Coordinates of C-alpha atoms and ligand atoms in Angstrom, one line a residue:
Chain A
M1 CA -2.1 -24.0 -9.4
I2 CA -1.5 -26.4 -6.5
N3 CA -3.3 -29.7 -6.5
R4 CA -4.9 -30.9 -3.4
K5 CA -7.2 -34.4 -3.0
L6 CA -9.3 -32.6 -0.1
V7 CA -9.8 -29.1 0.6
I8 CA -11.7 -28.0 3.7
I9 CA -13.0 -24.2 3.6
G10 CA -13.3 -23.0 7.2
G11 CA -11.4 -24.2 10.2
G12 CA -14.1 -24.3 13.0
S13 CA -15.1 -27.3 14.9
A14 CA -16.6 -28.8 11.7
G15 CA -13.7 -28.0 9.6
M16 CA -11.2 -29.6 12.2
A17 CA -13.5 -32.6 12.8
A18 CA -13.8 -33.3 9.2
A19 CA -10.1 -33.0 8.7
I20 CA -9.2 -35.3 11.5
K21 CA -11.7 -37.9 10.3
A22 CA -10.4 -37.9 7.0
Y23 CA -6.9 -38.5 8.1
E24 CA -8.0 -41.4 9.9
L25 CA -9.4 -43.0 7.1
G26 CA -6.1 -42.7 5.4
E27 CA -6.1 -39.5 3.5
R28 CA -2.9 -37.6 3.9
D29 CA -3.2 -34.8 1.2
I30 CA -5.6 -32.4 3.1
L31 CA -5.7 -28.7 3.3
I32 CA -7.7 -26.5 5.6
I33 CA -8.3 -23.0 4.8
E34 CA -9.2 -20.6 7.6
K35 CA -10.0 -16.9 7.4
N36 CA -9.0 -16.0 10.9
A37 CA -5.4 -16.3 12.6
Y38 CA -6.5 -19.4 14.5
L39 CA -8.4 -22.7 14.3
G40 CA -11.5 -22.9 16.3
G41 CA -14.1 -20.6 14.9
I42 CA -16.9 -19.2 16.8
L43 CA -15.9 -21.3 19.8
N44 CA -12.9 -18.9 20.4
Q45 CA -15.5 -16.6 21.7
C46 CA -17.8 -18.8 23.4
I47 CA -16.2 -18.8 27.0
H48 CA -19.0 -20.2 28.6
N49 CA -19.2 -23.8 29.7
G50 CA -21.4 -26.5 28.1
F51 CA -19.5 -28.0 25.3
G52 CA -18.6 -31.6 24.5
L53 CA -20.8 -33.6 26.8
H54 CA -21.3 -36.1 24.2
E55 CA -17.9 -36.0 22.8
F56 CA -15.6 -36.0 25.9
K57 CA -18.2 -36.8 28.6
E58 CA -17.1 -33.7 30.5
E59 CA -18.4 -29.9 30.2
L60 CA -15.7 -27.8 28.5
T61 CA -15.5 -24.2 27.7
G62 CA -15.4 -23.2 23.8
P63 CA -11.6 -22.4 23.9
E64 CA -11.1 -25.7 25.8
F65 CA -13.1 -27.7 23.2
M66 CA -11.6 -26.2 20.4
T67 CA -8.0 -26.6 21.7
R68 CA -8.6 -30.4 21.9
F69 CA -9.2 -30.4 18.2
S70 CA -6.5 -28.0 17.1
K71 CA -4.0 -30.0 19.2
K72 CA -5.0 -33.1 17.2
V73 CA -4.7 -31.4 13.8
D74 CA -1.2 -30.2 14.7
E75 CA -0.4 -33.7 15.9
L76 CA -1.4 -35.4 12.9
G77 CA 0.6 -32.7 10.9
I78 CA -2.5 -31.9 8.8
S79 CA -1.7 -28.6 7.0
Y80 CA -3.7 -25.5 7.2
A81 CA -3.6 -21.9 5.9
L82 CA -4.5 -19.3 8.3
E83 CA -5.5 -15.7 7.6
S84 CA -6.6 -17.0 4.3
N85 CA -9.9 -15.8 3.0
V86 CA -11.6 -18.0 0.3
L87 CA -13.0 -16.0 -2.6
S88 CA -14.8 -18.4 -4.8
I89 CA -15.2 -22.0 -5.6
S90 CA -15.7 -22.9 -9.2
D91 CA -17.7 -25.9 -10.3
D92 CA -14.6 -27.7 -11.4
K93 CA -13.7 -27.4 -7.8
V94 CA -10.9 -24.8 -8.2
V95 CA -10.8 -22.9 -4.8
T96 CA -9.2 -19.5 -4.9
Y97 CA -8.2 -17.8 -1.6
S98 CA -6.2 -14.7 -0.8
N99 CA -3.7 -13.6 2.0
A100 CA -1.1 -11.2 2.8
K101 CA 2.0 -13.3 2.2
D102 CA 0.9 -15.3 -0.9
G103 CA -1.7 -13.0 -2.7
L104 CA -4.1 -14.9 -4.6
V105 CA -3.9 -18.9 -4.4
E106 CA -5.7 -21.3 -6.5
V107 CA -6.0 -24.7 -5.4
K108 CA -7.4 -27.6 -7.5
A109 CA -9.2 -30.0 -5.3
E110 CA -10.6 -33.4 -6.0
A111 CA -13.1 -33.2 -3.2
I112 CA -14.1 -30.1 -1.0
I113 CA -16.1 -29.8 2.3
L114 CA -17.3 -26.5 3.0
T115 CA -17.6 -25.7 6.8
T116 CA -17.8 -21.7 6.8
G117 CA -20.4 -21.8 9.9
C118 CA -23.2 -19.2 10.2
Y119 CA -23.8 -15.4 10.6
E120 CA -26.2 -13.7 12.8
R121 CA -29.6 -11.8 11.4
N122 CA -28.8 -8.1 12.1
A123 CA -31.1 -5.0 12.5
G124 CA -31.3 -4.6 8.8
A125 CA -32.8 -8.1 8.4
I126 CA -35.6 -7.6 11.0
Q127 CA -36.3 -3.9 10.2
I128 CA -37.1 -2.5 13.6
P129 CA -39.2 0.7 13.2
G130 CA -37.7 4.0 14.6
D131 CA -34.3 5.8 14.6
R132 CA -31.3 4.3 13.8
P133 CA -28.7 5.2 16.7
S134 CA -25.6 3.6 17.7
G135 CA -25.8 1.0 20.7
I136 CA -27.4 -2.0 18.7
Y137 CA -25.3 -4.9 18.2
T138 CA -25.9 -8.6 17.6
A139 CA -25.3 -10.7 20.6
G140 CA -22.3 -12.3 18.9
Q141 CA -20.7 -8.9 18.3
A142 CA -21.2 -8.1 21.9
Q143 CA -19.7 -11.4 22.8
L144 CA -16.7 -11.0 20.7
F145 CA -16.2 -7.4 22.2
A146 CA -16.6 -8.6 25.8
N147 CA -14.8 -12.0 25.7
C148 CA -11.9 -11.2 23.3
Y149 CA -11.4 -7.4 24.0
G150 CA -12.7 -6.9 27.6
Y151 CA -15.0 -4.1 26.5
L152 CA -18.7 -4.0 27.4
V153 CA -21.1 -2.7 24.6
G154 CA -23.4 -1.1 27.1
K155 CA -24.5 -0.6 30.8
R156 CA -28.1 -0.7 30.6
V157 CA -29.2 -3.5 28.2
F158 CA -32.2 -4.7 26.4
I159 CA -32.2 -7.9 24.5
L160 CA -34.5 -8.7 21.4
G161 CA -34.9 -12.3 20.8
S162 CA -34.4 -15.4 22.9
G163 CA -31.8 -17.2 21.2
D164 CA -29.1 -19.0 23.0
I165 CA -26.4 -16.2 22.5
G166 CA -28.6 -13.6 23.8
L167 CA -29.4 -15.6 26.9
I168 CA -25.7 -16.3 27.4
M169 CA -24.8 -12.6 26.9
A170 CA -27.7 -11.5 29.4
R171 CA -25.7 -13.4 32.1
R172 CA -22.3 -12.3 30.8
M173 CA -23.1 -8.8 30.8
T174 CA -24.8 -8.9 34.2
L175 CA -21.7 -10.5 35.7
E176 CA -19.7 -7.7 34.3
G177 CA -21.7 -5.3 36.1
A178 CA -24.2 -4.3 33.3
K179 CA -28.0 -4.0 34.1
V180 CA -30.0 -6.2 31.9
L181 CA -33.4 -5.0 31.8
G182 CA -35.2 -7.9 29.9
V183 CA -35.5 -10.2 27.1
A184 CA -38.5 -9.7 24.4
E185 CA -39.5 -12.8 22.3
L186 CA -42.0 -12.5 19.6
M187 CA -43.0 -16.2 19.9
P188 CA -45.0 -17.5 22.8
Y189 CA -42.0 -19.7 23.7
S190 CA -38.3 -19.3 24.1
A191 CA -36.0 -19.9 21.1
G192 CA -33.2 -21.0 23.4
L193 CA -32.6 -23.9 25.5
N194 CA -34.4 -24.2 29.0
R195 CA -31.2 -24.7 30.7
N196 CA -30.2 -21.1 29.5
I197 CA -33.5 -19.6 30.4
V198 CA -32.8 -20.9 34.1
Q199 CA -29.2 -20.4 34.4
C200 CA -28.9 -17.1 32.6
L201 CA -32.3 -15.1 33.1
K202 CA -34.0 -16.8 36.1
D203 CA -30.7 -16.9 38.2
Y204 CA -30.3 -13.1 37.9
D205 CA -34.1 -12.2 38.0
I206 CA -34.0 -10.9 34.3
P207 CA -37.6 -10.9 33.0
L208 CA -38.6 -12.7 29.8
Y209 CA -41.4 -11.1 27.9
L210 CA -42.8 -13.7 25.5
S211 CA -45.2 -12.7 22.7
H212 CA -43.4 -9.3 22.9
T213 CA -41.3 -7.4 20.4
V214 CA -39.6 -4.1 19.8
K215 CA -42.2 -1.5 18.7
K216 CA -39.8 1.4 18.5
V217 CA -36.1 2.3 18.9
I218 CA -35.6 6.0 20.1
G219 CA -32.3 7.8 20.3
E220 CA -30.9 10.7 18.2
S221 CA -27.1 9.5 17.9
H222 CA -27.0 7.1 20.6
L223 CA -29.6 4.6 21.7
E224 CA -31.9 6.2 24.6
K225 CA -35.0 4.1 24.7
V226 CA -36.6 1.0 23.4
V227 CA -40.3 0.6 23.4
I228 CA -41.6 -3.0 23.5
A229 CA -45.3 -4.2 23.1
K230 CA -47.2 -7.5 23.2
V231 CA -48.2 -9.1 20.1
D232 CA -51.5 -11.2 19.2
E233 CA -51.5 -14.5 17.5
K234 CA -51.2 -12.8 14.1
M235 CA -48.2 -10.9 15.3
N236 CA -50.0 -7.5 15.4
F237 CA -49.2 -5.2 18.2
I238 CA -51.9 -5.1 21.1
E239 CA -52.6 -1.4 21.8
G240 CA -51.9 -0.4 25.4
T241 CA -49.2 -3.0 26.0
E242 CA -46.1 -0.8 25.5
Q243 CA -43.4 -0.7 28.0
I244 CA -40.5 1.7 27.5
F245 CA -37.1 0.8 28.8
N246 CA -34.3 3.3 29.2
C247 CA -31.3 1.8 27.8
D248 CA -27.9 2.5 26.0
C249 CA -27.6 -1.0 24.4
L250 CA -30.0 -3.3 22.3
L251 CA -28.7 -6.7 21.5
L252 CA -30.2 -8.7 18.9
S253 CA -30.4 -12.5 19.2
V254 CA -33.0 -13.0 16.5
G255 CA -31.6 -16.1 14.5
L256 CA -28.6 -17.4 12.9
L257 CA -28.4 -18.1 8.9
P258 CA -25.9 -20.4 7.1
N259 CA -22.9 -18.7 5.6
V260 CA -23.4 -20.1 2.2
D261 CA -22.0 -17.2 0.1
L262 CA -19.3 -19.4 -1.6
F263 CA -22.0 -21.7 -2.7
N264 CA -24.3 -18.8 -4.3
K265 CA -22.4 -18.7 -7.6
L266 CA -22.6 -22.6 -8.1
P267 CA -25.8 -24.3 -9.7
L268 CA -27.1 -25.9 -6.3
S269 CA -30.3 -25.6 -4.9
M270 CA -30.8 -24.5 -1.2
S271 CA -33.1 -26.4 1.3
K272 CA -35.5 -25.1 3.9
T273 CA -32.2 -25.1 6.2
R274 CA -31.0 -22.2 4.2
G275 CA -28.1 -24.3 3.7
A276 CA -27.3 -26.4 0.2
K277 CA -29.4 -29.6 -0.4
V278 CA -27.5 -32.7 0.4
N279 CA -27.8 -36.5 0.2
Q280 CA -27.0 -38.9 3.0
A281 CA -23.4 -38.4 2.5
M282 CA -23.6 -34.5 3.3
E283 CA -22.9 -34.4 -0.3
T284 CA -24.2 -31.4 -2.4
E285 CA -25.9 -31.7 -5.8
I286 CA -22.4 -31.2 -7.3
P287 CA -20.6 -34.6 -6.9
G288 CA -17.4 -34.2 -4.6
I289 CA -18.7 -31.0 -2.8
F290 CA -19.9 -31.7 0.6
S291 CA -21.0 -29.5 3.5
A292 CA -21.4 -29.8 7.3
G293 CA -21.8 -27.9 10.6
N294 CA -23.6 -24.5 10.8
V295 CA -23.3 -23.8 7.0
L296 CA -25.4 -26.8 6.4
H297 CA -28.0 -26.1 9.1
V298 CA -27.7 -24.1 12.2
H299 CA -26.8 -26.3 15.1
D300 CA -27.2 -25.8 19.0
L301 CA -24.8 -28.5 19.9
V302 CA -21.2 -28.7 18.8
D303 CA -21.1 -32.5 19.4
Y304 CA -23.7 -32.8 16.5
V305 CA -21.6 -30.4 14.4
V306 CA -18.7 -32.6 15.1
E307 CA -20.5 -35.9 14.2
E308 CA -22.0 -34.4 11.0
A309 CA -18.5 -33.3 9.8
R310 CA -17.4 -36.7 10.4
E311 CA -20.2 -38.0 8.1
A312 CA -19.0 -35.4 5.3
A313 CA -15.3 -36.6 5.8
V314 CA -16.5 -40.1 5.3
G315 CA -18.6 -39.2 2.4
A316 CA -15.5 -37.4 0.8
I317 CA -13.3 -40.4 1.4
S318 CA -15.9 -42.7 -0.2
Y319 CA -16.2 -40.0 -3.1
L320 CA -12.3 -40.1 -3.8
N321 CA -12.2 -43.8 -3.7
G322 CA -15.1 -44.0 -6.3
E323 CA -17.5 -45.5 -3.9
L324 CA -20.5 -42.9 -4.4
K325 CA -22.1 -44.3 -7.3
H326 CA -25.3 -42.1 -7.2
E327 CA -27.3 -45.1 -8.8
G328 CA -29.8 -47.5 -7.7
H329 CA -33.0 -46.7 -5.3
V330 CA -33.2 -43.0 -4.6
Y331 CA -35.4 -41.1 -2.1
D332 CA -36.5 -37.6 -1.7
V333 CA -36.7 -36.7 2.2
N334 CA -39.6 -34.5 3.0
P335 CA -40.6 -32.8 6.2
G336 CA -44.2 -33.8 7.1
V337 CA -46.7 -32.4 9.5
G338 CA -44.9 -30.7 12.6
I339 CA -41.4 -30.6 11.1
N340 CA -39.5 -27.7 9.9
Y341 CA -37.0 -29.2 8.1
V342 CA -35.0 -32.7 7.5
V343 CA -31.3 -33.2 6.7
P344 CA -30.5 -34.9 4.3
Q345 CA -32.8 -34.2 1.5
K346 CA -32.1 -37.0 -0.6
V347 CA -31.0 -40.6 0.0
F348 CA -29.1 -43.0 -2.5
L349 CA -29.9 -46.1 -0.5
D350 CA -27.1 -48.1 -2.3
D351 CA -24.4 -45.9 -1.2
V352 CA -25.3 -46.3 2.3
K353 CA -23.0 -48.4 4.4
D354 CA -25.3 -49.6 7.2
N355 CA -27.0 -46.8 9.1
L356 CA -28.6 -43.7 8.0
S357 CA -29.4 -40.4 10.2
F358 CA -32.1 -37.9 9.8
K359 CA -31.7 -34.7 11.5
F360 CA -34.8 -32.5 12.1
R361 CA -36.4 -29.7 14.1
V362 CA -40.2 -29.6 14.9
A363 CA -42.1 -26.3 14.2
K364 CA -43.5 -25.8 17.7
P365 CA -43.1 -27.1 21.4
M366 CA -45.1 -30.3 21.6
K367 CA -45.7 -33.0 24.5
D368 CA -46.4 -36.6 24.4
I369 CA -46.1 -37.2 20.6
N370 CA -44.6 -40.0 18.2
I371 CA -42.1 -39.2 15.6
L372 CA -42.9 -41.0 12.5
I373 CA -40.4 -42.0 9.7
T374 CA -42.3 -43.6 6.7
E375 CA -41.3 -44.8 3.3
G376 CA -44.6 -44.7 1.2
N377 CA -47.1 -46.1 3.2
N378 CA -44.7 -48.2 5.3
I379 CA -43.8 -47.0 9.0
I380 CA -40.1 -47.4 9.3
K381 CA -39.8 -46.1 12.8
K382 CA -41.8 -44.7 15.5
I383 CA -40.4 -43.0 18.3
F384 CA -42.3 -41.7 21.5
K385 CA -41.1 -38.3 22.8
P386 CA -42.5 -37.1 26.2
A387 CA -41.5 -33.5 24.9
I388 CA -40.0 -31.7 21.9
V389 CA -39.0 -28.2 21.3
P390 CA -37.8 -26.5 18.1
S391 CA -34.6 -25.2 19.9
E392 CA -33.4 -28.7 20.3
M393 CA -32.3 -30.5 17.0
E394 CA -33.3 -34.0 17.0
I395 CA -31.4 -37.0 15.4
V396 CA -32.8 -40.5 14.6
H397 CA -30.5 -43.3 13.4
V398 CA -32.1 -45.8 11.2
S399 CA -30.8 -49.1 9.8
K400 CA -30.6 -49.3 5.9
D401 CA -32.2 -52.9 6.3
L402 CA -35.6 -51.4 7.2
F403 CA -36.1 -49.9 3.9
K404 CA -38.4 -51.7 1.5
R405 CA -37.6 -49.8 -1.8
E406 CA -41.2 -49.6 -2.6
S407 CA -41.5 -45.9 -2.9
N408 CA -39.3 -43.1 -3.6
E409 CA -40.3 -40.9 -0.7
I410 CA -39.1 -40.8 2.9
K411 CA -41.1 -38.7 5.1
V412 CA -40.6 -37.7 8.7
Y413 CA -43.6 -36.2 10.8
V414 CA -45.2 -35.6 14.0
E415 CA -48.3 -37.5 15.3
E416 CA -50.0 -35.8 18.1
K417 CA -52.1 -37.7 20.7
K418 CA -55.5 -36.8 21.0
Chain B
M1 CA -43.7 -23.2 48.3
K2 CA -41.1 -22.8 45.6
E3 CA -41.3 -22.9 42.0
L4 CA -38.6 -23.9 39.5
I5 CA -38.2 -25.3 35.8
C6 CA -36.6 -28.6 35.6
I7 CA -33.8 -28.5 33.0
T8 CA -32.8 -32.1 32.9
C9 CA -34.7 -32.6 29.5
P10 CA -36.6 -30.6 27.0
R11 CA -39.9 -31.1 28.6
G12 CA -39.1 -28.3 31.0
C13 CA -41.5 -29.5 33.8
H14 CA -42.7 -26.8 36.2
L15 CA -41.8 -28.0 39.4
R16 CA -43.3 -27.0 42.9
V17 CA -41.8 -27.8 46.1
D18 CA -43.1 -27.2 49.6
D19 CA -41.3 -26.6 52.6
N20 CA -40.8 -30.2 53.5
L21 CA -39.1 -30.7 50.1
N22 CA -42.1 -32.5 48.7
V23 CA -42.1 -32.3 44.8
T24 CA -44.9 -31.9 42.5
G25 CA -45.4 -31.1 38.7
N26 CA -42.5 -33.7 37.7
F27 CA -43.5 -35.8 34.8
C28 CA -40.5 -38.4 36.0
P29 CA -38.3 -39.1 39.0
R30 CA -35.3 -37.1 37.6
G31 CA -37.4 -33.7 38.3
E32 CA -37.5 -34.7 41.9
A33 CA -33.8 -35.2 42.1
Y34 CA -33.1 -32.2 40.4
A35 CA -35.3 -29.9 42.5
K36 CA -33.9 -31.4 45.6
A37 CA -30.3 -30.7 44.7
E38 CA -31.4 -27.0 43.3
L39 CA -33.1 -26.2 46.5
T40 CA -30.6 -27.6 48.9
H41 CA -27.4 -27.1 47.1
P42 CA -27.5 -24.9 44.1
V43 CA -24.0 -24.6 42.5
R44 CA -22.7 -23.1 39.2
M45 CA -19.7 -22.7 37.2
V46 CA -18.3 -19.4 36.7
T47 CA -16.7 -18.3 33.4
S48 CA -15.3 -15.0 32.5
T49 CA -12.0 -13.5 31.4
V50 CA -8.9 -11.8 33.3
A51 CA -6.6 -9.3 31.8
I52 CA -3.4 -10.7 30.4
A53 CA 0.1 -9.2 29.6
S54 CA 0.6 -10.7 26.2
I55 CA 1.6 -9.6 22.5
S56 CA -1.5 -11.6 20.8
E57 CA -4.3 -11.4 23.3
S58 CA -5.7 -8.9 25.8
R59 CA -8.2 -11.2 27.7
L60 CA -7.4 -14.8 28.8
P61 CA -10.7 -17.0 29.4
V62 CA -11.1 -18.6 32.9
K63 CA -13.3 -20.8 34.5
T64 CA -14.0 -22.1 38.2
K65 CA -12.4 -25.7 38.3
E66 CA -15.5 -27.1 39.8
P67 CA -18.9 -25.4 40.2
V68 CA -19.3 -23.0 43.2
P69 CA -22.1 -22.2 45.3
K70 CA -24.5 -19.8 43.9
E71 CA -23.8 -17.1 46.5
F72 CA -20.1 -17.2 45.5
I73 CA -20.8 -16.0 41.9
F74 CA -20.5 -12.3 42.5
P75 CA -17.8 -12.5 45.0
V76 CA -15.6 -14.6 42.5
M77 CA -16.4 -12.0 39.8
E78 CA -14.9 -9.5 41.9
E79 CA -11.6 -11.3 42.4
I80 CA -11.6 -12.0 38.5
R81 CA -11.8 -8.5 37.8
K82 CA -8.7 -7.7 39.9
T83 CA -6.7 -10.3 38.3
V84 CA -3.9 -9.7 35.8
V85 CA -1.6 -12.4 34.5
K86 CA 1.2 -12.8 32.1
A87 CA 1.9 -15.1 29.1
P88 CA 2.8 -17.7 28.4
I89 CA 0.0 -19.4 30.1
K90 CA -1.5 -23.0 29.5
I91 CA -5.1 -24.4 29.9
G92 CA -5.5 -25.7 33.3
D93 CA -2.9 -23.1 35.0
V94 CA -4.2 -21.9 38.3
V95 CA -5.1 -18.1 37.9
I96 CA -6.6 -17.6 41.4
E97 CA -6.1 -20.3 44.1
N98 CA -8.8 -21.1 46.5
V99 CA -10.9 -18.1 45.1
C100 CA -12.9 -16.4 48.0
N101 CA -11.9 -19.3 50.4
S102 CA -14.5 -21.4 48.3
G103 CA -12.0 -24.3 48.1
V104 CA -12.1 -24.0 44.2
D105 CA -9.4 -22.7 42.0
V106 CA -10.0 -20.4 39.1
I107 CA -8.1 -21.8 36.0
A108 CA -7.2 -20.8 32.5
T109 CA -9.2 -22.2 29.7
K110 CA -6.9 -21.1 26.7
D111 CA -3.3 -21.6 25.9
I112 CA -1.8 -18.2 25.3
E113 CA 1.9 -18.6 24.1
K114 CA 3.4 -15.0 24.2
Ligands
FAD501 C1 -22.4 -17.7 19.8 C2 -22.7 -19.1 20.0 C3 -22.9 -20.0 21.0 C4 -22.9 -21.2 21.1 N1 -23.1 -22.0 22.3 C5 -23.2 -23.5 22.4 C6 -23.0 -24.1 23.6 O1 -23.1 -23.7 24.7 N2 -22.9 -25.6 23.7 C7 -22.9 -26.2 22.4 O2 -22.6 -27.5 22.2 N3 -22.8 -25.4 21.0 C8 -23.0 -24.1 21.1 N4 -23.0 -23.5 19.9 C9 -22.9 -24.2 18.6 C10 -21.9 -24.8 18.3 O3 -20.8 -24.6 19.1 C11 -21.4 -24.1 17.0 O4 -22.3 -24.0 16.2 C12 -20.3 -24.9 16.2 O5 -19.0 -24.5 17.0 C13 -20.2 -24.4 14.9 O6 -18.9 -24.9 14.2 P1 -19.0 -24.6 12.6 O7 -17.5 -25.2 12.4 O8 -20.0 -25.1 11.8 O9 -18.8 -23.0 12.7 P2 -17.6 -22.0 12.9 O10 -17.1 -22.4 14.2 O11 -18.4 -20.6 12.7 O12 -16.5 -22.1 11.9 C14 -16.5 -21.5 10.7 C15 -15.3 -21.2 10.3 O13 -15.2 -20.9 8.8 C16 -14.3 -19.7 8.6 N5 -14.6 -19.0 7.3 C17 -16.0 -18.4 7.0 N6 -15.9 -18.1 5.7 C18 -14.6 -18.2 5.3 C19 -13.9 -18.0 4.1 N7 -14.7 -17.3 3.1 N8 -12.7 -18.2 3.9 C20 -11.9 -19.0 4.9 N9 -12.7 -19.3 6.3 C21 -13.8 -19.0 6.3 C22 -14.8 -18.8 9.8 O14 -13.8 -18.0 9.8 C23 -14.7 -19.8 11.0 O15 -13.6 -20.2 11.6 C24 -22.9 -22.1 19.9 C25 -23.0 -21.3 18.5 C26 -22.8 -20.0 18.7 C27 -22.6 -19.3 17.4
SF4_502 S1 -39.3 -33.9 35.5 FE1 -38.5 -35.5 34.0 S2 -39.8 -35.1 32.2 FE2 -40.0 -33.2 33.2 S3 -38.3 -31.9 32.7 FE3 -37.5 -33.0 34.5 S4 -36.6 -34.9 33.4 FE4 -37.8 -33.9 32.0

């Protein structure tokens, strides 16, 4: 068995950012374990621009963004194992991975950061009625085929779900000569960013059908038609609103889920994000095991993934230095009215250095609202927002000094103006 | 009268612009600036891939170095589709010079060593 101070599982943007931060904080005994043959994760296939506006003050493509980080990893001489699939983590922090060269390898870690990203909900997960022909892909699969292998999965395309990857692929496939017939979204508002609605759909006159979903998939061996229909507030189909599209390809962009497989066998509870519950240091309920990036909660901006990974690295180094005491005043952090989830779910106030950050998503689009952060009956922070949407994660930074230690619950909620 | 959605912030105001470029529907001044720029000089980045002769990859991702006027998007894609390059190639290498006489180069966005 090999011994390592810090093992980082998953070499995407979160894994690389965490490793670099840990190095900068003085740690040299770091190992990144990555399943693919390269560092960078999902960004390798995201060839569009729009990455790094906060981090580098310029708009990079995914490959450019990941290369800046992988170059830094190489410059610093941080070690990594590629084409190495992590199979398990034990509760005493033994990480087992396998690769073609070394076979099974066990690494005993003192601290672990899990940065394994997310996966896409697929056809099985949403149970569309009708046939099961070929020609149905997730938007991310279509993206991988198009951008890494130069292969278009269809010529006449319909897209279910208005998640950002679906919108990006609507543009991508149009540019490559496919006809994108439309995008259907179950909710009355888009799941993707406005910017993508405008630049990926409106620019190419691709219709967006809100409050619509696929009612039936038709095709014997290959997809031939999809039938969509409008739904009412209770999500029941409205008779007579059916529309038929002749298409050879249906792309699904119906949500992403944290890839927490490696956590499933550990005694950890999960939060509303579908990632592990964490405290202010991005530390799970097992001391010394941390989590960041899309495996913790699905992010829309890589800049925030990187920021969160750095918080996890700071946490891991504090843990290795014996500075995370898990003592003193503790808070549970709960989402209140209008909020879907908040990260972190627990705060050990005495382990906080100076600032705390709360990341959350709202439950529906709202205008002219206040976001309130409270501790018991005390309002700690109140922020006016002219507009807020579920597709954009919010971050609020709060100074540690504002907490009065009078209650054990922190709540984040929305106050709508009457 | 033209209608467009402001993408400057998540509020996503629905803007209306008349023939004299008077903007209404904007909650803040940034919406007016956005609408004027978008209607007088709309530009976009084009990102895509070109074929590459390499032992490790079959596609090289590329982008226009600067945004190009919207009407250049499809002509630029035509040129991109015809292009084949050879490894090694580095981020920033020019793949197509002055594409479609737009004054903008198409450049590589990934290092491919061999
Ligand atoms: C398709 C798509 C488009 C996006 N578009 C944008 C955009 O335009 N702008 C923007 O700012 N953000 C965008 N994002 C968001 C953001 O860029 C990503 O969420 C971010 O890069 C995720 O980083 P990550 O490190 O958490 O996950 P990933 O990049 O997914 O990295 C996870 C890594 O873990 C590895 N791994 C998983 N399991 C194992 C295992 N068992 N053993 C070893 N390794 C493992 C994977 O191979 C992968 O390399 C997009 C996200 C997606 C999915
Ligand atoms: S007009 Fe102002 S408030 Fe409205 S979307 Fe644009 S930037 Fe936001």
